[in-house]
Amino acid sequence: MNASTFLSHVAVAFLCGLVIGLERQWRQHPAGLRTNALISLGASLFASLAILFEQESSPTRVAGQIVTGIGFLGGGVILRDGMNVKGLTTAATIWCTGAIGTLAGLRGDGWNLGFVVETERQVEAHLDEHLETLPAVDELSRE
């Protein structure tokens, strides 16, 4: 893997994390822009590291360890308050953001680039759909 490929993997992961975090930040949910961007970036860096040192490690082993670490982060945001459980959506978002970052980092010969691009498209469509329904957006468009 050359430097430009490495940088493109990391950039795709970072941008995917930014888009996911933007939606979370806009809705004022925990784990917003910085958190999701960093999770995706970190997962991509570790996954790319496994590809850089092919003789030393297996990318699937590294991906398994990324899942474990992201699961630990997600478990930390789940809280029980009496009979209610809070933070499940935040934990799921963290886990999915880590998966997207891992997928972007393991983008070998481009075979799974389509998965990353399609995931990004789905996130953008979801974001566009929900941003249009916000009252603040309606007020801005009337001016």
Coordinates of N, CA, C and O in Angstrom, one line a residue:
M1 N 0.9 -1.2 0.0 CA 0.0 0.0 0.0 C 0.9 1.2 0.0 O 1.8 1.4 0.9
N2 N 0.7 2.1 -1.0 CA 1.5 3.3 -1.0 C 0.8 4.4 -0.2 O -0.3 4.3 0.3
A3 N 1.5 5.6 -0.1 CA 1.0 6.6 0.8 C -0.3 7.2 0.3 O -1.1 7.6 1.1
S4 N -0.5 7.4 -1.0 CA -1.7 8.0 -1.5 C -2.9 7.0 -1.2 O -4.0 7.5 -0.9
T5 N -2.7 5.7 -1.3 CA -3.8 4.8 -1.0 C -4.1 4.9 0.5 O -5.3 4.9 0.9
F6 N -3.1 4.9 1.3 CA -3.3 5.0 2.8 C -4.1 6.2 3.1 O -5.0 6.2 3.9
L7 N -3.7 7.3 2.6 CA -4.3 8.6 2.8 C -5.8 8.6 2.3 O -6.6 9.2 3.0
S8 N -6.0 8.0 1.2 CA -7.4 7.9 0.7 C -8.3 7.1 1.6 O -9.4 7.5 1.9
H9 N -7.8 6.0 2.1 CA -8.5 5.2 3.1 C -8.9 6.0 4.3 O -10.0 6.0 4.8
V10 N -7.9 6.6 4.9 CA -8.1 7.4 6.1 C -9.1 8.6 5.8 O -9.9 8.9 6.6
A11 N -8.9 9.2 4.7 CA -9.8 10.4 4.3 C -11.3 9.9 4.2 O -12.2 10.6 4.7
V12 N -11.5 8.8 3.5 CA -12.8 8.3 3.4 C -13.5 8.0 4.7 O -14.6 8.3 5.0
A13 N -12.7 7.3 5.6 CA -13.2 7.0 6.9 C -13.5 8.3 7.7 O -14.5 8.3 8.4
F14 N -12.6 9.2 7.7 CA -12.8 10.5 8.4 C -14.1 11.2 7.9 O -14.9 11.7 8.7
L15 N -14.2 11.2 6.6 CA -15.4 11.9 6.0 C -16.7 11.2 6.4 O -17.7 11.8 6.7
C16 N -16.7 9.9 6.4 CA -17.9 9.1 6.8 C -18.2 9.4 8.2 O -19.4 9.6 8.6
G17 N -17.2 9.4 9.1 CA -17.4 9.7 10.5 C -17.9 11.1 10.7 O -18.8 11.4 11.6
L18 N -17.4 12.1 9.9 CA -17.9 13.4 10.0 C -19.4 13.6 9.6 O -20.1 14.3 10.3
V19 N -19.8 12.9 8.6 CA -21.2 12.9 8.2 C -22.1 12.3 9.2 O -23.2 12.9 9.6
I20 N -21.7 11.2 9.8 CA -22.5 10.6 10.8 C -22.6 11.5 12.0 O -23.6 11.7 12.6
G21 N -21.4 12.0 12.4 CA -21.3 12.9 13.6 C -22.1 14.2 13.4 O -22.7 14.8 14.3
L22 N -22.2 14.7 12.2 CA -22.9 15.9 11.9 C -24.4 15.8 12.2 O -25.0 16.6 12.8
E23 N -24.9 14.6 11.8 CA -26.3 14.4 12.1 C -26.6 14.3 13.6 O -27.5 14.8 14.1
R24 N -25.7 13.6 14.3 CA -25.8 13.5 15.7 C -25.7 14.9 16.4 O -26.4 15.2 17.3
Q25 N -24.7 15.6 16.0 CA -24.5 17.0 16.5 C -25.7 17.9 16.3 O -26.1 18.6 17.1
W26 N -26.2 17.8 15.1 CA -27.3 18.7 14.7 C -28.5 18.4 15.6 O -29.2 19.3 16.0
R27 N -28.7 17.1 15.9 CA -29.9 16.8 16.8 C -29.5 16.8 18.3 O -30.3 16.5 19.1
Q28 N -28.3 17.3 18.6 CA -27.8 17.5 19.9 C -27.9 16.2 20.7 O -28.3 16.1 21.9
H29 N -27.4 15.1 20.1 CA -27.3 13.8 20.8 C -25.9 13.6 21.3 O -25.0 14.2 20.7
P30 N -25.7 12.8 22.3 CA -24.3 12.5 22.7 C -23.5 11.8 21.6 O -24.1 11.2 20.6
A31 N -22.2 11.8 21.6 CA -21.4 11.3 20.6 C -21.6 11.9 19.3 O -22.2 11.4 18.4
G32 N -21.2 13.2 19.2 CA -21.5 14.0 18.0 C -20.3 13.9 17.0 O -19.7 12.9 16.7
L33 N -20.1 15.1 16.4 CA -19.2 15.2 15.3 C -17.8 14.7 15.6 O -17.3 13.9 14.9
R34 N -17.1 15.2 16.6 CA -15.7 14.8 16.9 C -15.6 13.4 17.3 O -14.7 12.7 16.8
T35 N -16.6 12.9 18.1 CA -16.5 11.5 18.6 C -16.6 10.5 17.4 O -15.8 9.6 17.3
N36 N -17.6 10.7 16.5 CA -17.8 9.8 15.4 C -16.7 9.9 14.4 O -16.2 8.9 13.9
A37 N -16.2 11.1 14.2 CA -15.0 11.3 13.2 C -13.8 10.6 13.8 O -13.1 9.9 13.0
L38 N -13.5 10.7 15.1 CA -12.3 10.1 15.7 C -12.5 8.6 15.7 O -11.5 7.8 15.5
I39 N -13.7 8.1 16.0 CA -13.9 6.6 16.0 C -13.6 6.0 14.7 O -12.9 5.0 14.5
S40 N -14.2 6.6 13.7 CA -14.0 6.1 12.3 C -12.6 6.3 11.8 O -12.0 5.3 11.2
L41 N -11.9 7.4 12.2 CA -10.5 7.6 11.8 C -9.6 6.6 12.5 O -8.8 6.0 11.9
G42 N -9.8 6.4 13.8 CA -9.0 5.4 14.5 C -9.2 4.0 14.0 O -8.2 3.3 13.9
A43 N -10.4 3.6 13.8 CA -10.6 2.3 13.2 C -10.0 2.1 11.9 O -9.4 1.0 11.6
S44 N -10.0 3.1 11.1 CA -9.4 3.0 9.7 C -7.9 3.0 9.9 O -7.2 2.2 9.1
L45 N -7.3 3.7 10.8 CA -5.8 3.7 11.0 C -5.4 2.3 11.4 O -4.4 1.8 10.9
F46 N -6.1 1.7 12.4 CA -5.7 0.4 12.8 C -5.9 -0.7 11.7 O -5.0 -1.6 11.6
A47 N -7.0 -0.6 11.0 CA -7.2 -1.5 9.9 C -6.1 -1.3 8.8 O -5.6 -2.3 8.3
S48 N -5.8 -0.1 8.5 CA -4.7 0.1 7.5 C -3.4 -0.3 7.9 O -2.6 -0.8 7.1
L49 N -3.1 -0.2 9.2 CA -1.9 -0.7 9.8 C -1.7 -2.2 9.5 O -0.6 -2.7 9.3
A50 N -2.8 -2.9 9.6 CA -2.8 -4.4 9.4 C -2.4 -4.7 8.0 O -1.7 -5.7 7.7
I51 N -2.8 -3.9 7.0 CA -2.5 -4.1 5.6 C -1.0 -3.7 5.4 O -0.3 -4.3 4.6
L52 N -0.5 -2.6 6.0 CA 0.8 -2.2 5.8 C 1.8 -3.3 6.2 O 2.9 -3.4 5.6
F53 N 1.5 -4.0 7.3 CA 2.4 -5.1 7.8 C 1.8 -6.4 7.5 O 1.4 -7.1 8.5
E54 N 1.7 -6.8 6.3 CA 1.0 -8.1 5.9 C 1.6 -9.3 6.5 O 0.9 -10.3 6.9
Q55 N 3.0 -9.3 6.7 CA 3.6 -10.5 7.2 C 3.4 -10.7 8.7 O 3.5 -11.7 9.2
E56 N 3.2 -9.6 9.4 CA 3.1 -9.5 10.8 C 1.7 -9.8 11.4 O 1.6 -10.4 12.5
S57 N 0.6 -9.4 10.6 CA -0.7 -9.5 11.2 C -1.7 -9.8 10.1 O -1.5 -9.6 9.0
S58 N -2.8 -10.4 10.6 CA -3.9 -10.7 9.7 C -5.0 -9.5 9.8 O -5.3 -9.2 11.0
P59 N -5.4 -9.0 8.7 CA -6.4 -7.9 8.8 C -7.7 -8.3 9.5 O -8.3 -7.5 10.2
T60 N -8.1 -9.6 9.4 CA -9.3 -10.0 10.1 C -9.1 -10.0 11.7 O -10.0 -9.8 12.4
R61 N -7.9 -10.4 12.1 CA -7.6 -10.3 13.5 C -7.6 -8.9 14.1 O -8.2 -8.6 15.1
V62 N -7.1 -8.0 13.3 CA -7.1 -6.6 13.7 C -8.5 -6.1 13.7 O -8.9 -5.4 14.6
A63 N -9.3 -6.5 12.7 CA -10.7 -6.0 12.7 C -11.5 -6.6 13.9 O -12.3 -5.9 14.5
G64 N -11.2 -7.8 14.3 CA -11.8 -8.3 15.5 C -11.4 -7.6 16.8 O -12.3 -7.3 17.7
Q65 N -10.2 -7.1 16.9 CA -9.8 -6.3 18.0 C -10.4 -4.9 18.0 O -10.7 -4.3 19.0
I66 N -10.6 -4.4 16.8 CA -11.3 -3.1 16.6 C -12.7 -3.2 17.1 O -13.2 -2.4 17.9
V67 N -13.4 -4.3 16.8 CA -14.8 -4.6 17.2 C -14.8 -4.6 18.7 O -15.7 -4.0 19.4
T68 N -13.8 -5.3 19.3 CA -13.8 -5.4 20.8 C -13.6 -4.0 21.4 O -14.3 -3.7 22.4
G69 N -12.7 -3.2 20.9 CA -12.5 -1.9 21.5 C -13.7 -1.0 21.3 O -14.0 -0.2 22.2
I70 N -14.3 -1.0 20.1 CA -15.5 -0.2 19.9 C -16.6 -0.6 20.8 O -17.4 0.2 21.3
G71 N -16.7 -1.9 21.0 CA -17.8 -2.4 21.9 C -17.6 -1.9 23.3 O -18.6 -1.6 24.0
F72 N -16.3 -1.8 23.7 CA -16.1 -1.3 25.0 C -16.5 0.2 25.1 O -17.1 0.6 26.1
L73 N -16.2 0.9 24.1 CA -16.6 2.3 24.1 C -18.1 2.4 24.1 O -18.7 3.3 24.8
G74 N -18.8 1.6 23.3 CA -20.3 1.6 23.2 C -20.9 1.2 24.5 O -21.9 1.8 25.0
G75 N -20.3 0.2 25.2 CA -20.8 -0.2 26.5 C -20.7 0.9 27.5 O -21.5 0.9 28.5
G76 N -19.8 1.8 27.4 CA -19.6 2.8 28.4 C -20.7 3.9 28.3 O -20.9 4.7 29.2
V77 N -21.4 4.0 27.2 CA -22.4 5.0 27.0 C -23.8 4.5 27.4 O -24.7 5.3 27.4
I78 N -23.9 3.2 27.6 CA -25.2 2.7 28.0 C -25.4 2.8 29.5 O -24.6 2.3 30.2
L79 N -26.5 3.5 29.8 CA -26.8 3.7 31.3 C -28.2 3.2 31.6 O -29.1 3.3 30.8
R80 N -28.3 2.7 32.8 CA -29.6 2.3 33.3 C -30.1 3.3 34.3 O -29.3 3.6 35.3
D81 N -31.3 3.8 34.1 CA -31.9 4.8 35.0 C -33.2 4.2 35.5 O -34.2 4.4 34.9
G82 N -33.2 3.5 36.6 CA -34.4 2.8 37.1 C -34.8 1.7 36.2 O -34.0 0.8 35.9
M83 N -36.0 1.8 35.6 CA -36.5 0.8 34.6 C -36.1 1.2 33.2 O -36.4 0.4 32.3
N84 N -35.5 2.3 33.0 CA -35.2 2.8 31.6 C -33.7 2.5 31.3 O -32.8 2.6 32.2
V85 N -33.4 2.3 30.1 CA -32.1 2.1 29.6 C -31.8 3.2 28.6 O -32.6 3.4 27.6
K86 N -30.8 4.0 28.8 CA -30.5 5.1 27.9 C -29.1 4.8 27.2 O -28.2 4.2 27.8
G87 N -29.0 5.4 26.0 CA -27.7 5.3 25.3 C -27.5 4.2 24.3 O -26.5 4.0 23.8
L88 N -28.6 3.4 24.1 CA -28.5 2.3 23.2 C -28.2 2.8 21.8 O -27.4 2.2 21.0
T89 N -28.9 3.8 21.4 CA -28.8 4.3 20.0 C -27.4 4.9 19.8 O -26.7 4.8 18.8
T90 N -26.9 5.6 20.9 CA -25.6 6.2 20.8 C -24.5 5.0 20.7 O -23.6 5.1 19.9
A91 N -24.7 4.0 21.5 CA -23.8 2.8 21.4 C -23.8 2.2 20.0 O -22.8 1.8 19.5
A92 N -25.0 2.1 19.4 CA -25.2 1.5 18.1 C -24.5 2.4 17.1 O -23.9 1.9 16.1
T93 N -24.6 3.7 17.2 CA -24.0 4.6 16.3 C -22.5 4.5 16.4 O -21.8 4.5 15.3
I94 N -22.0 4.4 17.6 CA -20.5 4.2 17.8 C -20.0 3.0 17.1 O -19.0 2.9 16.4
W95 N -20.8 1.9 17.3 CA -20.4 0.6 16.7 C -20.4 0.6 15.2 O -19.5 0.2 14.6
C96 N -21.5 1.2 14.7 CA -21.6 1.3 13.2 C -20.5 2.2 12.6 O -19.9 1.9 11.5
T97 N -20.2 3.3 13.3 CA -19.2 4.2 12.8 C -17.8 3.5 12.8 O -17.0 3.7 11.9
G98 N -17.5 2.7 13.8 CA -16.3 2.0 13.9 C -16.3 0.9 12.7 O -15.2 0.7 12.1
A99 N -17.4 0.3 12.4 CA -17.4 -0.6 11.3 C -17.2 0.0 10.0 O -16.4 -0.5 9.1
I100 N -17.7 1.2 9.8 CA -17.5 1.9 8.5 C -16.0 2.3 8.4 O -15.4 2.2 7.4
G101 N -15.4 2.8 9.5 CA -14.0 3.1 9.5 C -13.1 1.9 9.2 O -12.2 2.0 8.5
T102 N -13.5 0.8 9.8 CA -12.7 -0.4 9.6 C -12.8 -0.9 8.1 O -11.9 -1.2 7.5
L103 N -14.0 -0.8 7.6 CA -14.3 -1.2 6.2 C -13.5 -0.2 5.3 O -12.9 -0.7 4.3
A104 N -13.5 1.0 5.6 CA -12.7 2.0 4.8 C -11.2 1.7 4.9 O -10.5 1.8 3.9
G105 N -10.7 1.3 6.0 CA -9.3 1.0 6.2 C -8.9 -0.3 5.6 O -7.7 -0.4 5.1
L106 N -9.8 -1.2 5.5 CA -9.4 -2.5 4.9 C -9.7 -2.6 3.4 O -9.7 -3.6 2.8
R107 N -10.0 -1.4 2.8 CA -10.3 -1.4 1.4 C -9.1 -1.8 0.6 O -8.4 -1.0 0.1
G108 N -9.0 -3.1 0.4 CA -7.8 -3.6 -0.3 C -7.7 -3.1 -1.7 O -7.2 -2.0 -2.0
D109 N -8.0 -3.9 -2.7 CA -7.9 -3.5 -4.1 C -9.2 -2.8 -4.6 O -9.4 -2.8 -5.8
G110 N -10.0 -2.3 -3.7 CA -11.2 -1.6 -4.2 C -12.4 -2.5 -4.2 O -13.5 -2.0 -4.5
W111 N -12.3 -3.7 -3.7 CA -13.4 -4.6 -3.8 C -14.5 -4.2 -2.9 O -15.7 -4.5 -3.2
N112 N -14.2 -3.6 -1.8 CA -15.3 -3.1 -0.9 C -15.5 -1.6 -0.9 O -16.2 -1.1 -0.1
L113 N -14.9 -1.0 -1.9 CA -15.2 0.5 -2.0 C -16.6 0.8 -2.2 O -17.2 1.7 -1.6
G114 N -17.3 -0.1 -2.9 CA -18.7 0.1 -3.2 C -19.5 0.1 -1.9 O -20.5 0.8 -1.7
F115 N -19.2 -0.8 -0.9 CA -19.9 -0.8 0.4 C -19.7 0.5 1.1 O -20.6 1.0 1.7
V116 N -18.5 1.1 1.1 CA -18.3 2.3 1.8 C -19.0 3.5 1.1 O -19.7 4.3 1.8
V117 N -19.0 3.5 -0.2 CA -19.7 4.5 -1.0 C -21.2 4.4 -0.7 O -21.9 5.4 -0.5
E118 N -21.7 3.2 -0.8 CA -23.2 3.0 -0.6 C -23.6 3.4 0.8 O -24.6 4.0 1.1
T119 N -22.8 3.0 1.8 CA -23.1 3.4 3.2 C -23.1 4.9 3.3 O -24.0 5.5 4.0
E120 N -22.1 5.6 2.7 CA -22.1 7.0 2.8 C -23.3 7.6 2.1 O -23.9 8.6 2.6
R121 N -23.8 7.1 1.0 CA -25.0 7.6 0.3 C -26.2 7.4 1.2 O -27.1 8.3 1.3
Q122 N -26.3 6.3 1.9 CA -27.4 6.0 2.7 C -27.4 7.0 3.9 O -28.5 7.5 4.3
V123 N -26.3 7.2 4.5 CA -26.2 8.2 5.6 C -26.6 9.6 5.1 O -27.3 10.3 5.8
E124 N -26.1 10.0 4.0 CA -26.4 11.3 3.4 C -27.9 11.4 3.2 O -28.5 12.4 3.4
A125 N -28.5 10.4 2.6 CA -30.0 10.4 2.3 C -30.8 10.5 3.6 O -31.7 11.3 3.7
H126 N -30.3 9.8 4.6 CA -31.0 9.8 5.9 C -30.8 11.2 6.5 O -31.8 11.8 7.1
L127 N -29.7 11.8 6.4 CA -29.4 13.1 6.9 C -30.3 14.2 6.2 O -30.9 15.0 6.8
D128 N -30.3 14.1 4.9 CA -31.1 15.0 4.1 C -32.6 14.9 4.5 O -33.3 15.9 4.6
E129 N -33.1 13.7 4.6 CA -34.5 13.5 4.9 C -34.8 14.1 6.3 O -35.9 14.8 6.4
H130 N -34.0 14.0 7.2 CA -34.3 14.5 8.6 C -34.0 16.0 8.7 O -34.7 16.6 9.5
L131 N -33.1 16.5 8.0 CA -32.8 17.9 8.1 C -33.9 18.7 7.5 O -34.2 19.8 7.9
E132 N -34.6 18.2 6.5 CA -35.7 18.9 5.8 C -36.9 19.0 6.7 O -37.7 19.9 6.6
T133 N -37.0 18.1 7.7 CA -38.2 18.1 8.6 C -38.0 19.0 9.8 O -38.9 19.2 10.6
L134 N -36.8 19.6 10.0 CA -36.6 20.4 11.2 C -37.2 21.8 11.0 O -37.1 22.4 9.9
P135 N -37.8 22.3 12.0 CA -38.4 23.7 11.9 C -37.4 24.8 11.6 O -37.7 25.7 10.8
A136 N -36.2 24.7 12.1 CA -35.2 25.7 11.8 C -34.9 25.8 10.3 O -34.7 26.9 9.8
V137 N -34.8 24.7 9.7 CA -34.5 24.6 8.3 C -35.7 25.3 7.5 O -35.5 26.0 6.5
D138 N -36.9 25.1 7.9 CA -38.1 25.7 7.3 C -38.0 27.2 7.4 O -38.3 28.0 6.5
E139 N -37.6 27.7 8.6 CA -37.5 29.1 8.8 C -36.5 29.7 8.0 O -36.6 30.8 7.4
L140 N -35.3 29.1 7.8 CA -34.2 29.6 7.0 C -34.6 29.6 5.5 O -34.2 30.5 4.8
S141 N -35.4 28.6 5.1 CA -35.7 28.6 3.7 C -36.8 29.6 3.3 O -36.9 30.0 2.1
R142 N -37.5 30.1 4.3 CA -38.6 31.2 4.0 C -37.9 32.5 3.8 O -38.5 33.4 3.2
E143 N -36.8 32.7 4.4 CA -36.2 34.1 4.3 C -35.6 34.4 3.0 O -35.3 33.7 2.1

